[in-house]
């Protein structure tokens, strides 16, 4: 059984920082991309950032320069460092893992809420 175990999140004031981490646990192999998506109330889920097994990264324009994604392939873990947080960053953040092979190609975490408010 595969699980994506997320940690971090919570309430932070505007301008503050948070760190999200996600570990892929179980029989999961051939991980291609690992990343984070978010969904704000009334909005569609959107990509925040993702990183390939080779280290290439992609960021949403709204978070460039403020968020940094990294991964540890050996630990099957992805980390999102978030700085200069804004109220519009408030959302449920979901960890995502895409595999390059296998019957199931995409896994999602349960989500963790980040609220940016004073």
mmCIF file of C-alpha atoms in Angstrom:
data_model
loop_
_atom_site.group_PDB
_atom_site.id
_atom_site.type_symbol
_atom_site.label_atom_id
_atom_site.label_comp_id
_atom_site.label_asym_id
_atom_site.label_seq_id
_atom_site.Cartn_x
_atom_site.Cartn_y
_atom_site.Cartn_z
ATOM 1 C CA UNK A 1 0.000 0.000 0.000
ATOM 2 C CA UNK A 2 1.320 3.411 -0.959
ATOM 3 C CA UNK A 3 0.811 6.519 1.108
ATOM 4 C CA UNK A 4 1.981 10.079 0.754
ATOM 5 C CA UNK A 5 2.576 11.368 4.264
ATOM 6 C CA UNK A 6 2.419 15.158 4.427
ATOM 7 C CA UNK A 7 3.586 17.368 7.275
ATOM 8 C CA UNK A 8 3.725 21.080 7.874
ATOM 9 C CA UNK A 9 1.092 23.660 7.182
ATOM 10 C CA UNK A 10 -1.006 25.660 9.574
ATOM 11 C CA UNK A 11 -1.627 29.331 10.277
ATOM 12 C CA UNK A 12 0.960 31.962 9.433
ATOM 13 C CA UNK A 13 0.957 35.730 9.221
ATOM 14 C CA UNK A 14 1.514 37.512 5.898
ATOM 15 C CA UNK A 15 5.212 37.686 5.156
ATOM 16 C CA UNK A 16 5.907 34.579 7.173
ATOM 17 C CA UNK A 17 7.406 31.242 6.184
ATOM 18 C CA UNK A 18 6.347 27.621 6.274
ATOM 19 C CA UNK A 19 7.804 24.300 5.256
ATOM 20 C CA UNK A 20 5.849 21.417 3.785
ATOM 21 C CA UNK A 21 7.261 17.951 3.465
ATOM 22 C CA UNK A 22 5.900 14.801 1.907
ATOM 23 C CA UNK A 23 7.265 11.283 2.108
ATOM 24 C CA UNK A 24 6.206 8.479 -0.194
ATOM 25 C CA UNK A 25 5.777 5.370 1.935
ATOM 26 C CA UNK A 26 5.221 1.801 0.759
ATOM 27 C CA UNK A 27 5.968 -0.136 -2.385
ATOM 28 C CA UNK A 28 6.478 2.809 -4.672
ATOM 29 C CA UNK A 29 9.161 2.830 -7.333
ATOM 30 C CA UNK A 30 10.069 4.557 -10.533
ATOM 31 C CA UNK A 31 9.104 7.982 -9.215
ATOM 32 C CA UNK A 32 9.256 10.588 -11.945
ATOM 33 C CA UNK A 33 7.958 13.916 -10.684
ATOM 34 C CA UNK A 34 7.155 14.930 -7.132
ATOM 35 C CA UNK A 35 5.334 18.123 -6.415
ATOM 36 C CA UNK A 36 2.729 20.208 -4.698
ATOM 37 C CA UNK A 37 -0.640 21.418 -5.860
ATOM 38 C CA UNK A 38 -3.106 23.636 -4.038
ATOM 39 C CA UNK A 39 -6.795 24.316 -4.064
ATOM 40 C CA UNK A 40 -8.317 27.469 -2.646
ATOM 41 C CA UNK A 41 -12.024 27.685 -1.789
ATOM 42 C CA UNK A 42 -14.092 27.969 -4.927
ATOM 43 C CA UNK A 43 -11.112 27.470 -7.205
ATOM 44 C CA UNK A 44 -9.659 24.598 -9.184
ATOM 45 C CA UNK A 45 -6.625 22.691 -8.051
ATOM 46 C CA UNK A 46 -3.474 24.219 -9.474
ATOM 47 C CA UNK A 47 0.185 23.328 -9.693
ATOM 48 C CA UNK A 48 2.404 25.096 -7.176
ATOM 49 C CA UNK A 49 5.740 23.464 -7.908
ATOM 50 C CA UNK A 50 7.166 20.168 -9.018
ATOM 51 C CA UNK A 51 10.566 18.574 -9.472
ATOM 52 C CA UNK A 52 11.659 15.716 -11.696
ATOM 53 C CA UNK A 53 13.910 12.858 -10.728
ATOM 54 C CA UNK A 54 16.698 14.690 -12.537
ATOM 55 C CA UNK A 55 16.180 17.839 -10.523
ATOM 56 C CA UNK A 56 14.377 20.020 -13.050
ATOM 57 C CA UNK A 57 11.853 22.286 -11.403
ATOM 58 C CA UNK A 58 8.689 24.053 -12.446
ATOM 59 C CA UNK A 59 6.874 26.754 -10.486
ATOM 60 C CA UNK A 60 3.617 28.587 -10.784
ATOM 61 C CA UNK A 61 4.264 32.203 -11.731
ATOM 62 C CA UNK A 62 2.565 33.343 -8.542
ATOM 63 C CA UNK A 63 5.145 31.627 -6.326
ATOM 64 C CA UNK A 64 8.360 32.127 -8.282
ATOM 65 C CA UNK A 65 11.029 33.716 -6.139
ATOM 66 C CA UNK A 66 9.160 32.916 -2.935
ATOM 67 C CA UNK A 67 8.836 29.116 -2.894
ATOM 68 C CA UNK A 68 11.569 26.537 -3.333
ATOM 69 C CA UNK A 69 10.994 22.858 -4.017
ATOM 70 C CA UNK A 70 13.538 20.125 -3.389
ATOM 71 C CA UNK A 71 13.554 16.364 -3.189
ATOM 72 C CA UNK A 72 15.540 13.531 -1.706
ATOM 73 C CA UNK A 73 15.341 10.581 -4.073
ATOM 74 C CA UNK A 74 16.775 8.121 -1.577
ATOM 75 C CA UNK A 75 14.167 9.063 1.031
ATOM 76 C CA UNK A 76 11.397 9.494 -1.571
ATOM 77 C CA UNK A 77 10.670 12.864 -0.034
ATOM 78 C CA UNK A 78 9.782 16.273 -1.417
ATOM 79 C CA UNK A 79 9.985 19.548 0.490
ATOM 80 C CA UNK A 80 8.425 22.912 -0.271
ATOM 81 C CA UNK A 81 9.946 25.913 1.438
ATOM 82 C CA UNK A 82 7.544 28.855 1.367
ATOM 83 C CA UNK A 83 8.632 32.395 2.145
ATOM 84 C CA UNK A 84 6.970 35.790 1.967
ATOM 85 C CA UNK A 85 3.589 34.158 2.236
ATOM 86 C CA UNK A 86 0.569 36.128 1.112
ATOM 87 C CA UNK A 87 -3.123 35.795 1.981
ATOM 88 C CA UNK A 88 -3.725 34.536 -1.556
ATOM 89 C CA UNK A 89 -1.510 31.546 -0.774
ATOM 90 C CA UNK A 90 -4.240 30.302 1.552
ATOM 91 C CA UNK A 91 -5.353 26.893 0.299
ATOM 92 C CA UNK A 92 -5.239 23.174 0.894
ATOM 93 C CA UNK A 93 -1.898 21.929 -0.373
ATOM 94 C CA UNK A 94 -1.645 18.428 -1.839
ATOM 95 C CA UNK A 95 1.454 16.359 -2.382
ATOM 96 C CA UNK A 96 1.606 14.623 -5.762
ATOM 97 C CA UNK A 97 3.803 11.853 -7.093
ATOM 98 C CA UNK A 98 3.875 10.660 -10.688
ATOM 99 C CA UNK A 99 5.447 7.338 -11.609
ATOM 100 C CA UNK A 100 7.095 6.433 -14.891
ATOM 101 C CA UNK A 101 5.631 2.927 -14.916
ATOM 102 C CA UNK A 102 3.170 0.644 -13.155
ATOM 103 C CA UNK A 103 -0.590 0.169 -13.039
ATOM 104 C CA UNK A 104 -1.087 3.317 -10.941
ATOM 105 C CA UNK A 105 0.797 6.331 -12.224
ATOM 106 C CA UNK A 106 -0.335 9.120 -9.892
ATOM 107 C CA UNK A 107 -0.690 9.354 -6.130
ATOM 108 C CA UNK A 108 -2.068 12.178 -4.029
ATOM 109 C CA UNK A 109 -1.697 13.101 -0.394
ATOM 110 C CA UNK A 110 -4.707 13.894 1.747
ATOM 111 C CA UNK A 111 -3.892 17.597 1.779
ATOM 112 C CA UNK A 112 -2.796 20.052 4.432
ATOM 113 C CA UNK A 113 -4.357 23.453 5.043
ATOM 114 C CA UNK A 114 -2.285 26.608 4.968
ATOM 115 C CA UNK A 115 -3.922 29.796 6.135
ATOM 116 C CA UNK A 116 -2.135 33.106 5.684
ATOM 117 C CA UNK A 117 -3.829 35.700 7.805
ATOM 118 C CA UNK A 118 -3.087 38.359 10.372
#
